[in-house]
Structures are given as structure tokens and as C-alpha cells.
Short mmCIF file of C-alpha atoms and ligand atoms in Angstrom, two decimals:
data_model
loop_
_atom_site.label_atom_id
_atom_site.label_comp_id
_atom_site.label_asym_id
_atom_site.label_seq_id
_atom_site.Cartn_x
_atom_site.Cartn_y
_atom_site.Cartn_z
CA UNK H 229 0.00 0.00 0.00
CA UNK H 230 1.54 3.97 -0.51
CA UNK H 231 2.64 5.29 2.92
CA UNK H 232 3.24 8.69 3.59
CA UNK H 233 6.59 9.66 4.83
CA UNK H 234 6.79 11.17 8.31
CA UNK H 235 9.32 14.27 9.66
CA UNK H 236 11.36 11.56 10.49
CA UNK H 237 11.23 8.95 8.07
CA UNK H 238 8.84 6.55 9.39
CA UNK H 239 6.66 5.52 6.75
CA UNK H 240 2.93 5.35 7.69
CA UNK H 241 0.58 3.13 5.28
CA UNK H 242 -2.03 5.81 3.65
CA UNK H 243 -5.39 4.11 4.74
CA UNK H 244 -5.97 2.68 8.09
CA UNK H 245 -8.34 1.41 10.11
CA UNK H 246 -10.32 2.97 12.65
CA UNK H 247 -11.33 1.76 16.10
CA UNK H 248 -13.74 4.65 17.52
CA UNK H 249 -17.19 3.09 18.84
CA UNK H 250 -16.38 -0.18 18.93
CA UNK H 251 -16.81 -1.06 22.80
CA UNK H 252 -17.78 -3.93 22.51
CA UNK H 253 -15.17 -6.35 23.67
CA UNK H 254 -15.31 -9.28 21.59
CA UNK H 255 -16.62 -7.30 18.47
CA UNK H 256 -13.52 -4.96 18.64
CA UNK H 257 -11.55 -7.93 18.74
CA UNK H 258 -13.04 -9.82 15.60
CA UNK H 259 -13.34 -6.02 13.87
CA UNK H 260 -9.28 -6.01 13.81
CA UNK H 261 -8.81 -9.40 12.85
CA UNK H 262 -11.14 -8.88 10.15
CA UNK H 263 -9.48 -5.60 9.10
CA UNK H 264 -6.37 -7.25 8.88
CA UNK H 265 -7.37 -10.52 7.23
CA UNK H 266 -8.82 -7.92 4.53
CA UNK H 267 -5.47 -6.28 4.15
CA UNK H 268 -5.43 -3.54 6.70
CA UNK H 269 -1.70 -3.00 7.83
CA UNK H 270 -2.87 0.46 10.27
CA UNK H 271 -4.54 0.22 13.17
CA UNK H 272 -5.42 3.35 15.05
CA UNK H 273 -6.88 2.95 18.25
CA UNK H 274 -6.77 5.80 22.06
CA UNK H 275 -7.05 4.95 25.74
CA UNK H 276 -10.21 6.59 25.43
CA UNK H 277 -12.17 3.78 23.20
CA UNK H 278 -11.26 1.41 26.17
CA UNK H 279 -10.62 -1.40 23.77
CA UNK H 280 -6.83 -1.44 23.29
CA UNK H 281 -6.94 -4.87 25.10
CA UNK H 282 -9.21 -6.26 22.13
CA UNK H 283 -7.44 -4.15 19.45
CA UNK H 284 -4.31 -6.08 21.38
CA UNK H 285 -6.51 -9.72 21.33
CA UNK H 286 -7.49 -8.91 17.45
CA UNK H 287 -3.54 -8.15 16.27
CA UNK H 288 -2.56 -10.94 18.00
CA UNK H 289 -5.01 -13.51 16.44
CA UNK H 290 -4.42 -12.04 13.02
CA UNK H 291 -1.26 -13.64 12.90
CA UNK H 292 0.61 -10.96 11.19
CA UNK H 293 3.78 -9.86 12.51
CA UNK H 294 3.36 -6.74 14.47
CA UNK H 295 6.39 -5.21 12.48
CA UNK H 296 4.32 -5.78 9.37
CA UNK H 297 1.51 -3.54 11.41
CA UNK H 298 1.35 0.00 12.44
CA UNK H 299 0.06 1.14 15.19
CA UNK H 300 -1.74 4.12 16.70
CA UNK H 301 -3.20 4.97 20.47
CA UNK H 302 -3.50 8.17 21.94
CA UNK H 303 -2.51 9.75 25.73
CA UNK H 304 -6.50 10.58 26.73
CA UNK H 305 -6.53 14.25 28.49
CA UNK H 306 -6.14 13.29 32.29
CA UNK H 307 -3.12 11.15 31.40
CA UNK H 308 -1.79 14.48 29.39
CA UNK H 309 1.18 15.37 32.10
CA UNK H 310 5.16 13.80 32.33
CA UNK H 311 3.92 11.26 34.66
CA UNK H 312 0.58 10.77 33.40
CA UNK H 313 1.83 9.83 29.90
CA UNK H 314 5.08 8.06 31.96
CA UNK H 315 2.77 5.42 33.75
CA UNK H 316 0.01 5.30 30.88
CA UNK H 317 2.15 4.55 28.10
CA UNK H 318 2.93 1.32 29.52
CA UNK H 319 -0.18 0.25 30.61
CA UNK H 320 -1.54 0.94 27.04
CA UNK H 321 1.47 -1.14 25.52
CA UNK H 322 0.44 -4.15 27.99
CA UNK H 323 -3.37 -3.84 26.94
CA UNK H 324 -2.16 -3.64 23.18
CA UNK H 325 0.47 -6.81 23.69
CA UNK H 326 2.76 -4.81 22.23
CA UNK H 327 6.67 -4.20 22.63
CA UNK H 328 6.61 -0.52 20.99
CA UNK H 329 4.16 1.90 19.49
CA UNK H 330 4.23 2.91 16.10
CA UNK H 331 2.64 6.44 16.85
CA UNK H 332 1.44 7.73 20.15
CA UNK H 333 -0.37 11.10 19.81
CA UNK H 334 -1.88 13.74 22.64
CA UNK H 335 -5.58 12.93 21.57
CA UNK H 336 -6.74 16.44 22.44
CA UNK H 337 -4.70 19.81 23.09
CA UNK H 338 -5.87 19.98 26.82
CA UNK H 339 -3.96 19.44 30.24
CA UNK H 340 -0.64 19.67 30.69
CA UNK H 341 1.01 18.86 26.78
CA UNK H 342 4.25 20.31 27.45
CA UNK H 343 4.91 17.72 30.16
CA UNK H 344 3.65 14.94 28.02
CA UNK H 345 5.64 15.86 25.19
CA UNK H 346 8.56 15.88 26.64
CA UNK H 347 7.73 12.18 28.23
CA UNK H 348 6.87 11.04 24.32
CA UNK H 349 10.21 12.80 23.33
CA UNK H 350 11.77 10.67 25.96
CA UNK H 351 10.07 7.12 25.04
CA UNK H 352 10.82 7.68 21.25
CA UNK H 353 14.58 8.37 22.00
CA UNK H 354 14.49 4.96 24.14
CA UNK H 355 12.50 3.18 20.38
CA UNK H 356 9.37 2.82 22.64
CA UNK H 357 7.73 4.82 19.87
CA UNK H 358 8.59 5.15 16.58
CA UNK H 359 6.55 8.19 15.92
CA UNK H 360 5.16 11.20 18.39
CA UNK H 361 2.22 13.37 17.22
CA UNK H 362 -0.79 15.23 18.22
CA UNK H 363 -4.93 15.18 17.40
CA UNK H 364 -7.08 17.71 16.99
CA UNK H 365 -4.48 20.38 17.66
CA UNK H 366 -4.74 23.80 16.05
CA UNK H 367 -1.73 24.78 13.75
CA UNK H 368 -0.41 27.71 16.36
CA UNK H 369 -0.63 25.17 18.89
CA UNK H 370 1.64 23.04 16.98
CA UNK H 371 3.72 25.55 16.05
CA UNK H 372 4.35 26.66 19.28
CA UNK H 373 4.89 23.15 21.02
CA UNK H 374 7.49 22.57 17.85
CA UNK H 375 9.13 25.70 18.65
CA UNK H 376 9.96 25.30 22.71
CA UNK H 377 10.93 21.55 22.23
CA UNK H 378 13.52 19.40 20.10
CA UNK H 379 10.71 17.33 17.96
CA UNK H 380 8.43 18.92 15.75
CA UNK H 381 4.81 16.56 16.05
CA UNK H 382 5.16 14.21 12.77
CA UNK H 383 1.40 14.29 12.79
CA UNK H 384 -1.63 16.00 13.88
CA UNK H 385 -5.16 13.61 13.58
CA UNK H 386 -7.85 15.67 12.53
CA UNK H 387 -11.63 16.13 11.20
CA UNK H 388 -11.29 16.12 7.61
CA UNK H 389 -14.12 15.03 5.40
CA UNK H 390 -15.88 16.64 1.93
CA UNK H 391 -18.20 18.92 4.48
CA UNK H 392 -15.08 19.88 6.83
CA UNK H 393 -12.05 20.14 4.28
CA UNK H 394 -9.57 22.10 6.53
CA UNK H 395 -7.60 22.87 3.00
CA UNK H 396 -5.61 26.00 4.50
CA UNK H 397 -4.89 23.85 8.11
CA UNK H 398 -3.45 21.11 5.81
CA UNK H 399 -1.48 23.61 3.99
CA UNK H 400 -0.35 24.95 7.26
CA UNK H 401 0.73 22.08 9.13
CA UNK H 402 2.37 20.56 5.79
CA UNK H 403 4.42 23.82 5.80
CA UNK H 404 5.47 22.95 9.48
CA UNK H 405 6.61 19.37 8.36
CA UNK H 406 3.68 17.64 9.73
CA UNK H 407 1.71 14.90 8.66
CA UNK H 408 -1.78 15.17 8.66
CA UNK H 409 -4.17 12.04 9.75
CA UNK H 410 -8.07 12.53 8.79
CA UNK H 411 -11.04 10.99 11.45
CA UNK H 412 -14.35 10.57 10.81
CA UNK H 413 -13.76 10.64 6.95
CA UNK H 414 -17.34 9.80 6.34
CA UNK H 415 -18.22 12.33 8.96
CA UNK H 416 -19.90 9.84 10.57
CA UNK H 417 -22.52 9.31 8.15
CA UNK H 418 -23.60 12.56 9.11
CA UNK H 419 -25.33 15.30 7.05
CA UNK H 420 -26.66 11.88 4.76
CA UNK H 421 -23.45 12.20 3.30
CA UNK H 422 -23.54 8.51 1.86
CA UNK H 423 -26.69 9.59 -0.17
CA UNK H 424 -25.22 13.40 -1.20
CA UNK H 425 -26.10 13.69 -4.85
CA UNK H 426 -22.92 15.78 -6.29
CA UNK H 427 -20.92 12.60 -4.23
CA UNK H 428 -23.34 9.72 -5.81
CA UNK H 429 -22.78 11.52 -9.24
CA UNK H 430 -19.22 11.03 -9.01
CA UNK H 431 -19.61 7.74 -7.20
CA UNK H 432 -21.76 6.59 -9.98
CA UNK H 433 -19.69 7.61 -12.96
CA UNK H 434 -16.82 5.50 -11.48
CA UNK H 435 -18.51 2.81 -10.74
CA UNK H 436 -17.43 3.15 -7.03
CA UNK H 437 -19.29 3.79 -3.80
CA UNK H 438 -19.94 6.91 -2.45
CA UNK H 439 -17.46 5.60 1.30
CA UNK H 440 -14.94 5.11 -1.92
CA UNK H 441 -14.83 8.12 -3.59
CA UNK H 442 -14.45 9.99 -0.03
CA UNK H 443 -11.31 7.65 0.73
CA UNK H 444 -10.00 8.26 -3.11
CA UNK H 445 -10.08 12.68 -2.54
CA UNK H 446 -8.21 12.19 0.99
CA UNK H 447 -5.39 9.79 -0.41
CA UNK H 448 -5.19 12.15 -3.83
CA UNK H 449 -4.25 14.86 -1.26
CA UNK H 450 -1.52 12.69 0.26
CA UNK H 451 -3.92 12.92 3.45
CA UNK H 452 -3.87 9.35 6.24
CA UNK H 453 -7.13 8.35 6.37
CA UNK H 454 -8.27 6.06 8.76
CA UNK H 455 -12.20 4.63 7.98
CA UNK H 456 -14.09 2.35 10.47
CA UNK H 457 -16.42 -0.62 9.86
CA UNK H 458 -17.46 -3.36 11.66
CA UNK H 459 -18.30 -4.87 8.45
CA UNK H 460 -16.41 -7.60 6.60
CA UNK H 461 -17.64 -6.39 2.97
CA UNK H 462 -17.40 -2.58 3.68
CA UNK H 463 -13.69 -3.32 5.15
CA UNK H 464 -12.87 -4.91 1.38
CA UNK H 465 -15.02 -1.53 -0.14
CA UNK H 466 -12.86 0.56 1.61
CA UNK H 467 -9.03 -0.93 0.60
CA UNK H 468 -10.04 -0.98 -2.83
CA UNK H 469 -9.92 2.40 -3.86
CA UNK H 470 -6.09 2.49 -5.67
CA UNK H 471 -7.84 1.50 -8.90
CA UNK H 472 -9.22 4.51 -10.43
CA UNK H 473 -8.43 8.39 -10.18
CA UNK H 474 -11.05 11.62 -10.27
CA UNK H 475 -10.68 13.76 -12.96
CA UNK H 476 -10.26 17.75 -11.63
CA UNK H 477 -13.83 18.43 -12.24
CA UNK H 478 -15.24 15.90 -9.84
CA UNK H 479 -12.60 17.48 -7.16
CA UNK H 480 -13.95 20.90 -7.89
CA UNK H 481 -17.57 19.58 -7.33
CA UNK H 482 -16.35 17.65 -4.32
CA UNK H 483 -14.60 21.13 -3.18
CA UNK H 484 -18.24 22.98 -3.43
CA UNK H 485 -19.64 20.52 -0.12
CA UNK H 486 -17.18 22.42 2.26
CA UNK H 487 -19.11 23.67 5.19
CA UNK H 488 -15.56 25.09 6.65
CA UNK H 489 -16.67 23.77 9.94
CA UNK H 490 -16.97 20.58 12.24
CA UNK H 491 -19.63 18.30 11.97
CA UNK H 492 -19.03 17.26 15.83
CA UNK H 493 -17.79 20.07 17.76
CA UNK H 494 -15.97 23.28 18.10
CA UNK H 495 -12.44 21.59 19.98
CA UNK H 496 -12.10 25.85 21.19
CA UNK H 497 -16.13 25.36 23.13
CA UNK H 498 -15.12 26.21 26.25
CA UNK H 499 -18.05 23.46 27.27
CA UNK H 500 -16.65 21.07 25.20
CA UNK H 501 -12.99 21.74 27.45
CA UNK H 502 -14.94 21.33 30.65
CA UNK H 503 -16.87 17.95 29.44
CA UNK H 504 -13.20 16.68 28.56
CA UNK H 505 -11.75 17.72 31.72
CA UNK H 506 -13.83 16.17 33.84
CA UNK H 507 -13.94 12.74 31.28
CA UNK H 508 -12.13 10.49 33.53
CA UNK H 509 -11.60 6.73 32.10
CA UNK H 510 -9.31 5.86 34.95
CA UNK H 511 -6.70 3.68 32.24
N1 NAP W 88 -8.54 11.81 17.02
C1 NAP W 88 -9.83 11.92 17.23
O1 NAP W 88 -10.29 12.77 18.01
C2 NAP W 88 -10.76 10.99 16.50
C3 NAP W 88 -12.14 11.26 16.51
C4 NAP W 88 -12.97 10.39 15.82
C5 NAP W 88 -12.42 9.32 15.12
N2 NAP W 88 -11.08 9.07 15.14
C6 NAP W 88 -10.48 7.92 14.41
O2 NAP W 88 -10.89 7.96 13.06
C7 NAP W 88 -11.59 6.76 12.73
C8 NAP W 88 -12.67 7.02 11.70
O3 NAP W 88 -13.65 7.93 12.20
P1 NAP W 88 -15.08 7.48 12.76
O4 NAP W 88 -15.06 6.05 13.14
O5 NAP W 88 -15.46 8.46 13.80
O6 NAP W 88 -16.07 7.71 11.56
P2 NAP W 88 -16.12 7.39 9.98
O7 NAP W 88 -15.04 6.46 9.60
O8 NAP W 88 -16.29 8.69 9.29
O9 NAP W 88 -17.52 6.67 9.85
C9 NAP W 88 -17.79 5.42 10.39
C10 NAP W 88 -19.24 5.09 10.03
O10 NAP W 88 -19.36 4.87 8.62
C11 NAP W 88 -19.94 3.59 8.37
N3 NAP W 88 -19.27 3.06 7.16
C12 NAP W 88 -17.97 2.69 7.03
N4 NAP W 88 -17.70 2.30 5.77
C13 NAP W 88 -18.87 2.43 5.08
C14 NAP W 88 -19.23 2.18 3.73
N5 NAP W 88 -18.34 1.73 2.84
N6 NAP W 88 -20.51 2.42 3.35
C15 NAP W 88 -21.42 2.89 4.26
N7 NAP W 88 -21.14 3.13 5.55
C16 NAP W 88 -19.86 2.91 5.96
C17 NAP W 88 -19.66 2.78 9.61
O11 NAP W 88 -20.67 1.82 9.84
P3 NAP W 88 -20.35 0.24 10.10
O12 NAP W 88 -19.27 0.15 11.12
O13 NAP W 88 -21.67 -0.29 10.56
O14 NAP W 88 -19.95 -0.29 8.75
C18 NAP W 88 -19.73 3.85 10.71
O15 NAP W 88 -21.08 4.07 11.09
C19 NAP W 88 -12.13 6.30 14.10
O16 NAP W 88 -12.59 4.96 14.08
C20 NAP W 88 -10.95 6.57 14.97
O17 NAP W 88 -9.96 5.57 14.82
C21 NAP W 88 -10.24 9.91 15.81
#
């Protein structure tokens, strides 16, 4: 599969697979074994999902080597400190049955990041983690935690999707030497954006789905993309998409659905800082 090409030369496979939601214990488990029986080779899970331990159960029954995998989790907020990410870290590797982690990010830009950086800048130079990043981060934050500290973050995770297209953030952060990661590609199946006409149009002129011609305009723009299903045959749907290219007009048309805003949350709410706060998953 392409990869993408970190700050610091760890390659990252374009299209992963995405954990969020699924809570369930064993079905998180036979999700990733499915997802990797399919093909997946990226994995991107958080503390926060509380199911690393199945993602963990999953990669191991796959059978696949973990250094044929990559893998994501992310530091939830009240772990975001030196120690919390110190004493965290390792619990997470235990749940995932893992050695190292292929990319550990600050899932959201609350708490205390300085002191977690500098703990991921600490476990990367020890090859606990190959890559260090952040999620959901605005681009002066990242600029400023790049500019008091030796590592610039090879990656910020964020909302990207036809209705939230964050074009000048990606240009931004790509100017930085960072990575950008897209969640919730299919915004959740929000705004019935699996029936939109302009994206059905296109879909249909391809002969593709409508999930497919979302994942096709993120990897054209070089953009990780990480897509979740519990579903063997949408899984397959979603790795095939390296077959076919859209022609500039259908990119224009897909450029006219930008809302230029989430289709979750404002990450500056002050409310939406308090709920996160007090979020406490004790992991
Ligand atoms: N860093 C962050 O703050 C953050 C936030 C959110 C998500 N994420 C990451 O990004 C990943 C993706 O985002 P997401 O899970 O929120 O949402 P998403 O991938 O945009 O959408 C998932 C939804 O789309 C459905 N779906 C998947 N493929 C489909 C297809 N081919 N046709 C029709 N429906 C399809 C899934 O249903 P079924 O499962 O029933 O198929 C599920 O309801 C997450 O799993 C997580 O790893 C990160």
C-alpha cells in the first residue's frame, strides 16, 4: 500500500483502520482481525475507546507480525502530564500486547502537553515509539509546542471530510513538516453524506461507492485516512480504492460541499474543554 513519509522517516501506510465506537469487547476484537485478514496494515486505536486490550486480542489472532503492522493509540486528556503519559504509556502497551508503538499522539490539546511531550520525546529516544504526534491540535498550537521543544509533532489527527475540508490547516501544518491524519472521513454518516447527490454523481460515474470516492479525494491529497467498519464487505469496499483516479472536475464539485466547519464540535467550546476535563476513564 503507498505510505506517507513522516518528519522523520517513518513511513505510515495511507489508509488505516479505525477503532472509535467499537466497545464492545469481543466485536472490537473480531473487527481487527477482520481488518487485517482484509489487508489492513494500520490500526489506530486511544485509551479513550477502552478497547486497546481487544485491538491487542485482534492483532494478535491475526497472525501478522506486528512489524508488518502500524500502530496508533493516543494519551486521553487526564493522562496528558510527564507522569501521566510516563505510567500510561505502559499500561496501554500491555493492553495492546505490544513491545513498541508505532505512533502515540496527545488525543486532544488539553492538560498539561508540554509535560507529556517531553515524556513522548523521551520514550521515542528509548525506540518505545517510533513516531510522536498530536490530534485535533490547532496549527499555532503546533507551532508553538514545535518551537519550545527538540521534535516537531510528525502528525496532527484531525476532522477532515468533503463537508469539513480544513484545506488551509493542511497547507499549514504541511508547511510545518507535519503529517496530517483525517477521522471521521465519512463524517460519521452525518449530514446523509452517503446519499449526497454531487458525491453519488461522481460515485456513480466510477462505478465506485460513495465511502470510496471519499477515501480516493483524501489519499489524492496525500492525506492518512483512517475509515471504520465493523463490516467484513465494507472493510474490502474501503481498501479498494487504488484503482481509479477523479478527474479535476469531480474534485472541484467535491470542493463545493465544504461547510468550513466541524460536523461534531468546536475543539475551542469552552463546554466542550470542561466535558473533557472532567472525562475520567481511569486507564
Ligand atoms: N482523534 C480523534 O479525536 C478521532 C475522533 C474520531 C475518530 N477518530 C479515528 O478515526 C476513525 C474514523 O472515524 P469514525 O469512526 O469516527 O467515523 P467514519 O469512519 O467517518 O464513519 C464510520 C461510520 O461509517 C460507516 N461506514 C464505514 N464504511 C462504510 C461504507 N463503505 N458504506 C457505508 N457506511 C460505511 C460505519 O458503519 P459500520 O461500522 O456499521 O460499517 C460507521 O457508522 C475512528 O474509528 C478513529 O480511529 C479519531
Amino acid at each position: 500500500m503507498k505510505t506517507v513519509k513522516l518528519n522523520n522517516g517513518v513511513e505510515v501506510p495511507i489508509l488505516g483502520f479505525g477503532t472509535y465506537q467499537i466497545t464492545d469487547a469481543g466485536e472490537a476484537e473480531q473487527a481487527v482481525k477482520e481488518a487485517i485478514a482484509a489487508g489492513y496494515r494500520h490500526i489506530d486505536t486511544a485509551q479513550s475507546y477502552m478497547n486497546e486490550e481487544a485491538v491487542g486480542r485482534g492483532i494478535a489472532a491475526s497472525g501478522v507480525d506486528c512489524k508488518e503492522l502500524f500502530i496508533t493509540t493516543k494519551i486521553w486528556v487526564e493522562n496528558v502530564s510527564y507522569k501521566g503519559v510516563m505510567s500510561s504509556f505502559d499500561r496501554s502497551l500491555k493492553r495492546l500486547g505490544l513491545d513498541y508503538i508505532d505512533l502515540l499522539l496527545i488525543h486532544q490539546p488539553y492538560n498539561d502537553v508540554y509535560g507529556a511531550w517531553m515524556a513522548m520525546e523521551e520514550l521515542q529516544a528509548q525506540g518505545k515509539i517510533k513516531a510522536i504526534g498530536v490530534s485535533n491540535f490547532g496549527v499555532d498550537r503546533v507551532v508553538d509546542l514545535a518551537a519550545f521543544n527538540d521534535t516537531t509533532p510528525q502528525v496532527n489527527q484531525i476532522e477532515i471530510n468533503p463537508f469539513q475540508q480544513q484545506t488551509k490547516n493542511i497547507e499549514a501544518l504541511r508547511k510545518e513538516g507535519v503529517a496530517v491524519e483525517a477521522w471521521a472521513p465519512f463524517a460519521e454518516g452525518k449530514n446523509d453524506i452517503f446519499t449526497n447527490p454531487i458525491l453519488t454523481k461522481i460515485a456513480k460515474k466510477y462505478g465506485k461507492s460513495v465511502a470510496q470516492v471519499i477515501l480516493r479525494w483524501l489519499i489524492e491529497q496525500d492525506i492518512i485516512v483512517l475509515a471504520k467498519s465493523v463490516k467484513p464487505e465494507r472493510m474490502a469496499e474501503n481498501l479498494d480504492v487504488f484503482d481509479f483516479e477523479l478527474a479535476k472536475e469531480d474534485k472541484l464539485a467535491i470542493a463545493t460541499l465544504n461547510q468550513g466547519e466541524s460536523q461534531f464540535f468546536s475543539h475551542a467550546d469552552p463546554e466542550m474543554v470542561k466535558w473533557m476535563a472532567s472525562r475520567k476513564i481511569n486507564i
